PDB file of C-alpha atoms in Angstrom:
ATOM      1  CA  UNK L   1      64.011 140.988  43.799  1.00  0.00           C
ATOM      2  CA  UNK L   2      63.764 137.437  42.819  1.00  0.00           C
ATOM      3  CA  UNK L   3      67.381 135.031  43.197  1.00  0.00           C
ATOM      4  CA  UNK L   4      67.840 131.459  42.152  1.00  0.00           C
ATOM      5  CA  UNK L   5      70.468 129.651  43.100  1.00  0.00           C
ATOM      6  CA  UNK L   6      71.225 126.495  41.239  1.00  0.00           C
ATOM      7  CA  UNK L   7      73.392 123.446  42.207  1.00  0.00           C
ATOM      8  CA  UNK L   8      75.356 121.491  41.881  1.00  0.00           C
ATOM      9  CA  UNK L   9      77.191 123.570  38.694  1.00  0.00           C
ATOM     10  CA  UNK L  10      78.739 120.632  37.202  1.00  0.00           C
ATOM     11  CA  UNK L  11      77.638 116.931  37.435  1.00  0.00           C
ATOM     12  CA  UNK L  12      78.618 113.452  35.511  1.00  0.00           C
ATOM     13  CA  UNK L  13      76.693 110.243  35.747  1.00  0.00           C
ATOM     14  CA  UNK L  14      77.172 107.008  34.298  1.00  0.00           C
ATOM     15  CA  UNK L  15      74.643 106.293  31.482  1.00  0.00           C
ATOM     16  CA  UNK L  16      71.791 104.597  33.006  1.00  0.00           C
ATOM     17  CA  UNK L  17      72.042 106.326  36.486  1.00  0.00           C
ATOM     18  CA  UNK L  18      70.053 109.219  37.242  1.00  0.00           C
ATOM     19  CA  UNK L  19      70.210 112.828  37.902  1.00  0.00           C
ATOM     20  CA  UNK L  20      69.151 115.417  39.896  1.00  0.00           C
ATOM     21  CA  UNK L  21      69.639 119.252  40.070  1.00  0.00           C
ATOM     22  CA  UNK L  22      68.079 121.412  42.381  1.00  0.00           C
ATOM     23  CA  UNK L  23      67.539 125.370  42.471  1.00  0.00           C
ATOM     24  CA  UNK L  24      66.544 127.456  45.283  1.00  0.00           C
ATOM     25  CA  UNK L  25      64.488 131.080  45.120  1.00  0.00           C
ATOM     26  CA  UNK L  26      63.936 133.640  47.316  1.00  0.00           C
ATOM     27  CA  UNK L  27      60.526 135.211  46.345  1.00  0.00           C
ATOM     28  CA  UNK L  28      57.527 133.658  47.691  1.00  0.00           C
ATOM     29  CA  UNK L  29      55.679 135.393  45.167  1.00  0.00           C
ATOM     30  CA  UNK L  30      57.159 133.343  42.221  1.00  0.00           C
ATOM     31  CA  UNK L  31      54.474 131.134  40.604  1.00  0.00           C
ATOM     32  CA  UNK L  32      56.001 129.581  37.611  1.00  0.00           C
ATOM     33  CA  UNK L  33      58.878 127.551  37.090  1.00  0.00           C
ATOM     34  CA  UNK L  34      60.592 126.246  34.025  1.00  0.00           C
ATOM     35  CA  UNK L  35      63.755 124.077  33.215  1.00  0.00           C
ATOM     36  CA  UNK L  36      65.889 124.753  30.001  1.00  0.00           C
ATOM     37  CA  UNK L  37      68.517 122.301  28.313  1.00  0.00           C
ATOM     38  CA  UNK L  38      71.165 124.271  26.143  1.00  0.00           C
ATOM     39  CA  UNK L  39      73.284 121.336  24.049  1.00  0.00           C
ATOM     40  CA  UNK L  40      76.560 122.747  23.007  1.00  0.00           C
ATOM     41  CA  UNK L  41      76.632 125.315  20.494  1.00  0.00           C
ATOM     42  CA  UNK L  42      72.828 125.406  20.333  1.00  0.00           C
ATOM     43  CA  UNK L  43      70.242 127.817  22.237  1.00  0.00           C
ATOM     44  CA  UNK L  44      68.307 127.038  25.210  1.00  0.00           C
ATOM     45  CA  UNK L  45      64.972 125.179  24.969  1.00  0.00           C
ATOM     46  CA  UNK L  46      62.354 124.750  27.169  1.00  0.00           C
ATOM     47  CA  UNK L  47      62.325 120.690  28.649  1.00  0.00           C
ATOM     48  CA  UNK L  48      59.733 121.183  31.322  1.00  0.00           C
ATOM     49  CA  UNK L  49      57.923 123.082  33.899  1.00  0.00           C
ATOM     50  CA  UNK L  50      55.807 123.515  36.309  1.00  0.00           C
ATOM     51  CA  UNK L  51      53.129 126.163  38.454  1.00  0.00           C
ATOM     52  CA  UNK L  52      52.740 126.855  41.780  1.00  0.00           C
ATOM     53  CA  UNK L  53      49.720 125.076  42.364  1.00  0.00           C
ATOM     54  CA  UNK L  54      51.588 121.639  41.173  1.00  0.00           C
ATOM     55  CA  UNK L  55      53.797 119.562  43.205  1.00  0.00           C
ATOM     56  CA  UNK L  56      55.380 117.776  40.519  1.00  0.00           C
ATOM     57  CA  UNK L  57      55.183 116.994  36.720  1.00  0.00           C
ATOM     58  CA  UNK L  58      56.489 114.512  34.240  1.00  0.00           C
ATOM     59  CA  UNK L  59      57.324 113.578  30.949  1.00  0.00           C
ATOM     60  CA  UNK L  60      59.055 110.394  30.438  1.00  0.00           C
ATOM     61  CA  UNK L  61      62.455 110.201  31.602  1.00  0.00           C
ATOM     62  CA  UNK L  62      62.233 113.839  32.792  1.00  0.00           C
ATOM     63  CA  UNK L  63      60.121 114.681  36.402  1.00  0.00           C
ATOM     64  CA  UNK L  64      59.980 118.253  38.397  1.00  0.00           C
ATOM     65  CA  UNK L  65      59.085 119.040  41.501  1.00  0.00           C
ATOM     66  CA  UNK L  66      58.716 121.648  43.781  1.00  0.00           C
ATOM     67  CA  UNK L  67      57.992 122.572  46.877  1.00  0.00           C
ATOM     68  CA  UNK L  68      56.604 126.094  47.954  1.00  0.00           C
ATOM     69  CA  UNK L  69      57.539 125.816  51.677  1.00  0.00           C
ATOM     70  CA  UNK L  70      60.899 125.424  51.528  1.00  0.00           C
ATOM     71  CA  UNK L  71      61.209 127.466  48.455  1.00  0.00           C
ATOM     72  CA  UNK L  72      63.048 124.799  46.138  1.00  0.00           C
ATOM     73  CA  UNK L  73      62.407 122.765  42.860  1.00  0.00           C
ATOM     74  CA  UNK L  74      64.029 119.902  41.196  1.00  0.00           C
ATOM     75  CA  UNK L  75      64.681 118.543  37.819  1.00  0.00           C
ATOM     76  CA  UNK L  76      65.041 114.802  38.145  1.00  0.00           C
ATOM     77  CA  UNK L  77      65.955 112.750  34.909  1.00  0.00           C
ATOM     78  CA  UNK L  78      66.264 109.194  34.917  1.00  0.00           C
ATOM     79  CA  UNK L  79      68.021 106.414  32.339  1.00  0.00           C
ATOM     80  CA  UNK L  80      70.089 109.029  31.343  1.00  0.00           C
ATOM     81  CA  UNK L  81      72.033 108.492  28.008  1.00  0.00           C
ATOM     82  CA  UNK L  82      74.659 110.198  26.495  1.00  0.00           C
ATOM     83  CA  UNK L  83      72.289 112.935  24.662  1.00  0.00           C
ATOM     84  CA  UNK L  84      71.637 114.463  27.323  1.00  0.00           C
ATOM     85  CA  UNK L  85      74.750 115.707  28.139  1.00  0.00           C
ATOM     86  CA  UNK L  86      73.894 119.361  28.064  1.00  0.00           C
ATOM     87  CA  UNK L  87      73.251 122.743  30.343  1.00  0.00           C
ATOM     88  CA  UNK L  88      70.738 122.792  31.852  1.00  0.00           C
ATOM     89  CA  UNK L  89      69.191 125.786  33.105  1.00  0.00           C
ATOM     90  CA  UNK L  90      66.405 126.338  36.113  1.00  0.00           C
ATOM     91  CA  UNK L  91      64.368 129.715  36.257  1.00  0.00           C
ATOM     92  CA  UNK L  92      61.663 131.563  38.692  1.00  0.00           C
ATOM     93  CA  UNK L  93      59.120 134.118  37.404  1.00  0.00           C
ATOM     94  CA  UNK L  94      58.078 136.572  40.050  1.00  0.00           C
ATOM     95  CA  UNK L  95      54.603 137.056  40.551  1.00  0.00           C
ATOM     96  CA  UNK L  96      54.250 140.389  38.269  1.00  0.00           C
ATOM     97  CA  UNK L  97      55.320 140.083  34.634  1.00  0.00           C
ATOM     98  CA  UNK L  98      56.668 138.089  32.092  1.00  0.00           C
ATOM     99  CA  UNK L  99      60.592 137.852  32.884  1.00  0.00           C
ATOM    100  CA  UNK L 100      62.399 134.989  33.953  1.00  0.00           C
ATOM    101  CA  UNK L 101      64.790 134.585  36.815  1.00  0.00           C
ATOM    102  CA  UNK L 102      67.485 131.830  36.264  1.00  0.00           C
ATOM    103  CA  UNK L 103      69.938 129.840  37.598  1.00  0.00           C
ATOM    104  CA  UNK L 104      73.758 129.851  37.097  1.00  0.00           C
ATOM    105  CA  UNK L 105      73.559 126.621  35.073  1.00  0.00           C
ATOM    106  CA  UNK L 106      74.244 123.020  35.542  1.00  0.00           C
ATOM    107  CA  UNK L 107      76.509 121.004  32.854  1.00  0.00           C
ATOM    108  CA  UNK L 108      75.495 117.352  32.903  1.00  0.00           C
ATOM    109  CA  UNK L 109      78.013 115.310  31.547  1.00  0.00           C
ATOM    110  CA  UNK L 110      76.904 111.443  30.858  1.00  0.00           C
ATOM    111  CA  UNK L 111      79.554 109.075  30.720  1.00  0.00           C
ATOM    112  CA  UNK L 112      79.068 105.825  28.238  1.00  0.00           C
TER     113      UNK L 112
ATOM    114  CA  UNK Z   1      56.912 126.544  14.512  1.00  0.00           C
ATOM    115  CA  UNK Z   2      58.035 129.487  16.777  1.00  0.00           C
ATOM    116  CA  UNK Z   3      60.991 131.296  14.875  1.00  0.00           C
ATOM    117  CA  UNK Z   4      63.566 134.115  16.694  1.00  0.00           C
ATOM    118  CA  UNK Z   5      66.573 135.131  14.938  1.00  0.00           C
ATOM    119  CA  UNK Z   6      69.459 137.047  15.261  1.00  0.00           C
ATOM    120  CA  UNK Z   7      71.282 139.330  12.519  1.00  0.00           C
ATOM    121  CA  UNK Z   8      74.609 137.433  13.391  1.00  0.00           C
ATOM    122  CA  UNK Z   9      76.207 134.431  14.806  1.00  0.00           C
ATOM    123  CA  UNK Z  10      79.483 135.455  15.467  1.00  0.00           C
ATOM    124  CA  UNK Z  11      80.556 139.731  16.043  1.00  0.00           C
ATOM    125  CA  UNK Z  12      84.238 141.116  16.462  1.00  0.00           C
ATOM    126  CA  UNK Z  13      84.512 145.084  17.492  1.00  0.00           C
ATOM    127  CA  UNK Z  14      86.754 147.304  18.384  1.00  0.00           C
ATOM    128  CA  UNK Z  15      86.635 149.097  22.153  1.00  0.00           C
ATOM    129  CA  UNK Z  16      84.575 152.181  21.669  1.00  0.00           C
ATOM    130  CA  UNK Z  17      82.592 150.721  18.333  1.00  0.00           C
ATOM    131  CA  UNK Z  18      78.883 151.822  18.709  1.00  0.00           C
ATOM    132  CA  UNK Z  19      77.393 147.756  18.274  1.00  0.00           C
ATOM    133  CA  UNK Z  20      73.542 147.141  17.067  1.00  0.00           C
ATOM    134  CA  UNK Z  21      72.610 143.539  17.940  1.00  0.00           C
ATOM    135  CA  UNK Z  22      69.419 142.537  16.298  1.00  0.00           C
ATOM    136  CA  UNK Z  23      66.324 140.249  16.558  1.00  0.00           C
ATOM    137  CA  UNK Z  24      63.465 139.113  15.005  1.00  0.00           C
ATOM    138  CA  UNK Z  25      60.605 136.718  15.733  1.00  0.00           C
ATOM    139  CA  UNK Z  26      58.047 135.637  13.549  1.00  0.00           C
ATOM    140  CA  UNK Z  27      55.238 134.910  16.426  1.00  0.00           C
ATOM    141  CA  UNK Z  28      53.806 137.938  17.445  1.00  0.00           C
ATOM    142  CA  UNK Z  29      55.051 137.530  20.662  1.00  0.00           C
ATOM    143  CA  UNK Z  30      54.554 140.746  22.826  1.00  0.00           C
ATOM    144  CA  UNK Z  31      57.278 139.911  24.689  1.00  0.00           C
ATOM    145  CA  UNK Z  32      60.908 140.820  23.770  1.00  0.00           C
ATOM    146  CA  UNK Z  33      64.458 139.674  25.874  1.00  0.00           C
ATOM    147  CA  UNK Z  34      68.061 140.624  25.717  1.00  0.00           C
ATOM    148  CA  UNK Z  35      70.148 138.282  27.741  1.00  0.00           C
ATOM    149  CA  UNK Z  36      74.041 138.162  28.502  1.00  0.00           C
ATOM    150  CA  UNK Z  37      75.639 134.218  28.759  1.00  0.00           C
ATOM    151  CA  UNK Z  38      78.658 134.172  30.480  1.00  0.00           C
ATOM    152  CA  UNK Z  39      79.956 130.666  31.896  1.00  0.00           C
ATOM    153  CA  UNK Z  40      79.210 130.116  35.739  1.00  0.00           C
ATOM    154  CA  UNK Z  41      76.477 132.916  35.816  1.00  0.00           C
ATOM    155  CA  UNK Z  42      73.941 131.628  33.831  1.00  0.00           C
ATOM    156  CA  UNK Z  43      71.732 133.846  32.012  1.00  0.00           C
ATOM    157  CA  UNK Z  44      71.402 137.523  32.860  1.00  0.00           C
ATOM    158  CA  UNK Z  45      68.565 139.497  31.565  1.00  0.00           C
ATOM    159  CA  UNK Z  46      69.974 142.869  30.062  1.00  0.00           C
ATOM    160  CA  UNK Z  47      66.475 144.543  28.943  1.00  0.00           C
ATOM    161  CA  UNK Z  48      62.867 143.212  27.882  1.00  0.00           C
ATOM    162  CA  UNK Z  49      59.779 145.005  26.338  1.00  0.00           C
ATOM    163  CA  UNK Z  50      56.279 144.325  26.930  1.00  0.00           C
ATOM    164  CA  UNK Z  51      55.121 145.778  24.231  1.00  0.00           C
ATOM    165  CA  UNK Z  52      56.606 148.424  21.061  1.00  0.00           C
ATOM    166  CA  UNK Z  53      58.100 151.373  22.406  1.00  0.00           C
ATOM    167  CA  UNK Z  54      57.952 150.265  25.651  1.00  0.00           C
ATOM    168  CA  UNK Z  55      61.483 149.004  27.287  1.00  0.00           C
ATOM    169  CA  UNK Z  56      62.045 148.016  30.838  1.00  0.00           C
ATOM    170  CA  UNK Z  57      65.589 147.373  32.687  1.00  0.00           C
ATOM    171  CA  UNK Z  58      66.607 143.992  33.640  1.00  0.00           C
ATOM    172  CA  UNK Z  59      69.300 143.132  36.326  1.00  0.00           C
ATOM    173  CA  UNK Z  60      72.450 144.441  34.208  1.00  0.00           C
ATOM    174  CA  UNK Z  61      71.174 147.640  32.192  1.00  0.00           C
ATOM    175  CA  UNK Z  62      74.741 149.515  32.675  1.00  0.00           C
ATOM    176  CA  UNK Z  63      76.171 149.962  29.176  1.00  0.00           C
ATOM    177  CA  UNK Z  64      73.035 149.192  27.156  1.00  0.00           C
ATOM    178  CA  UNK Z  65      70.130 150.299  25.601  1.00  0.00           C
ATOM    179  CA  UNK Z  66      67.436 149.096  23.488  1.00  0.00           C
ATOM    180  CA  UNK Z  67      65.235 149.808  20.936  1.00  0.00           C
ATOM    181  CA  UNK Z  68      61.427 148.236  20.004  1.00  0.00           C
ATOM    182  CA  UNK Z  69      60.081 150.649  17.145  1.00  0.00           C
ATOM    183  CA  UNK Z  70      58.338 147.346  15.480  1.00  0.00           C
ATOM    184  CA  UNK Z  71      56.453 144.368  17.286  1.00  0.00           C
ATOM    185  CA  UNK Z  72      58.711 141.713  15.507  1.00  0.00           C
ATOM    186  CA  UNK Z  73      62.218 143.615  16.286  1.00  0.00           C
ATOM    187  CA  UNK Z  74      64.267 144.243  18.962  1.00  0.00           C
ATOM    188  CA  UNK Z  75      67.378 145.629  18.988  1.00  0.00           C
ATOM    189  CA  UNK Z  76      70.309 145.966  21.768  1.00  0.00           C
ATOM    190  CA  UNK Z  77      72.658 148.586  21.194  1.00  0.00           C
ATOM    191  CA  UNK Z  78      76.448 149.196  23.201  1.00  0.00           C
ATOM    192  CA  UNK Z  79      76.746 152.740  22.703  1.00  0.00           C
ATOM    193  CA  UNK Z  80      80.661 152.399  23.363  1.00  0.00           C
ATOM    194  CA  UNK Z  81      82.216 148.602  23.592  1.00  0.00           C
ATOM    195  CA  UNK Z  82      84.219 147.807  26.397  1.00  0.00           C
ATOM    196  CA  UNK Z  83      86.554 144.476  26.868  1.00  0.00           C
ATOM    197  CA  UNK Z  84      84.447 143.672  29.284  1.00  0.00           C
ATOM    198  CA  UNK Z  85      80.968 143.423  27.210  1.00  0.00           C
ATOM    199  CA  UNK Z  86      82.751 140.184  25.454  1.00  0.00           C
ATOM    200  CA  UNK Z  87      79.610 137.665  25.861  1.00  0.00           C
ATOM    201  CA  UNK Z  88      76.910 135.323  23.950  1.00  0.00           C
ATOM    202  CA  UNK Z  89      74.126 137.453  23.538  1.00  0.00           C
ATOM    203  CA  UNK Z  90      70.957 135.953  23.569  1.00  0.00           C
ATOM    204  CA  UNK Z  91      67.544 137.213  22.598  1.00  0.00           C
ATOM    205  CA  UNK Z  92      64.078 135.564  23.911  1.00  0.00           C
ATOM    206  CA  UNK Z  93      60.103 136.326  22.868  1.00  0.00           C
ATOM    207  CA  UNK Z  94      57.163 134.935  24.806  1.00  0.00           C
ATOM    208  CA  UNK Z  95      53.203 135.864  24.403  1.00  0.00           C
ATOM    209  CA  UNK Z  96      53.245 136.580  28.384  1.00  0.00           C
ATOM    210  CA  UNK Z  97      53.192 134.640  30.357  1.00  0.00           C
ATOM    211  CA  UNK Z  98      54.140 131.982  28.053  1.00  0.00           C
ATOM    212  CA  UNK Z  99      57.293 129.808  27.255  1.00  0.00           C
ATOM    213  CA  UNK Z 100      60.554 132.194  26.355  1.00  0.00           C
ATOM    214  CA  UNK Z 101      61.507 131.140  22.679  1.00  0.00           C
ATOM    215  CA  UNK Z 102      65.595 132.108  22.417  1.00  0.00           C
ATOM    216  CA  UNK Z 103      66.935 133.111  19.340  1.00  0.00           C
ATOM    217  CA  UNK Z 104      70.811 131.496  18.317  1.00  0.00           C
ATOM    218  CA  UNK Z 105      72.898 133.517  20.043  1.00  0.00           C
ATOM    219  CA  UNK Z 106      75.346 136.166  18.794  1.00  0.00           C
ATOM    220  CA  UNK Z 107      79.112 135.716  20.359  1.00  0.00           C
ATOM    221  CA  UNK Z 108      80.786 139.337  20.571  1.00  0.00           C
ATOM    222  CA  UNK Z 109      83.932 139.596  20.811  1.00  0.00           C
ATOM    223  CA  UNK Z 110      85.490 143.559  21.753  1.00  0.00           C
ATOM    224  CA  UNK Z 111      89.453 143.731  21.324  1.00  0.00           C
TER     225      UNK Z 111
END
């Protein structure tokens, strides 16, 4: 079955900088992917995502992309600020069906 | 404004309680999720539905089962609570193959 591996697990920036956090997966198959951001005490919520037959996507500060060959997308956010310290959260759906496939989590941590 | 809830926010049981965790969503979504959080594994999908009465296993049935007798409800049950089923629970609908929508969370706690 489908495995995403997500790294790096923990990550701190300075306000301003940017960040990037990258998952892997293993099925081929796997046509839709989508990023979630869980702030502290609260429940996960979808930021972003993207299809298979898209290379990349964005919405203001945040960008994904992804690339089927190598099997690996990436959640790129840019003038971070301090509210966006959260976990966030990358997952695969295999081709058949509506479940998700996620990642181990990343906690972003930025730094005033 | 998509709405999943959960019947609590916070659960303490004894090892070898029967436990009924609950949800609800308010979207018609056909699609029903039980997830476990635990720190450094992300989340790990327990059981999901498709549709009522139907249930399907995820990647860590052992020690679970669910029930979907209405469209808006679905419920994960521990038929015996074990130490190590201590976990956020989280619960997820989607109108496939749409945007999961979680619910709270419920923390569990088994002494």
């Amino acid at each position: 079955g489908e495995n995403v591996e997500q790294h790096p697990s923990t990550l701190s920036v300075q306000e301003g900088d940017s960040a990037v956090i990258k998952c892997t997966y293993s099925d081929s198959a796997s046509n839709y992917f989508p990023w979630y951001k869980q702030e502290l005490g609260k429940r996960p919520q979808l930021i972003i995502d993207i299809r298979s037959n898209v290379g990349e996507k964005k919405d203001q500060r945040i960008a994904v992309t992804l690339n089927k060959t190598a099997k690996h997308f990436s959640l790129h956010i840019t003038e971070t600020q301090p509210e966006d310290s959260a976990v966030y959260f990358c997952a695969a759906r295999p081709s058949q069906g509506g479940k998700l496939i996620f990642g181990q989590g990343t906690e972003l941590s930025v730094k005033p | 404004d998509v709405k999943v809830t959960q019947s609590s926010r916070y659960l303490v049981k004894r090892t070898g309680e029967k436990v009924f965790l609950e949800c609800v969503q308010d979207m018609d979504h056909e699609n029903m999720f039980w997830y476990r959080q635990d720190p450094g594994l992300g989340l790990r999908l327990i059981y999901f539905s498709y549709d009522v009465k139907m249930k399907e296993k995820g990647d860590i049935p052992e020690g679970y089962s669910v029930s979907r007798e209405k469209k808006e409800r679905f419920s994960l049950i521990l038929e015996s609570a074990s130490t190590n089923q201590t976990s956020m629970y989280l619960c997820a609908s989607s109108r496939s193959p749409d945007t999961q929508y979680f619910g709270p969370g419920t923390r569990l706690t088994v002494l």
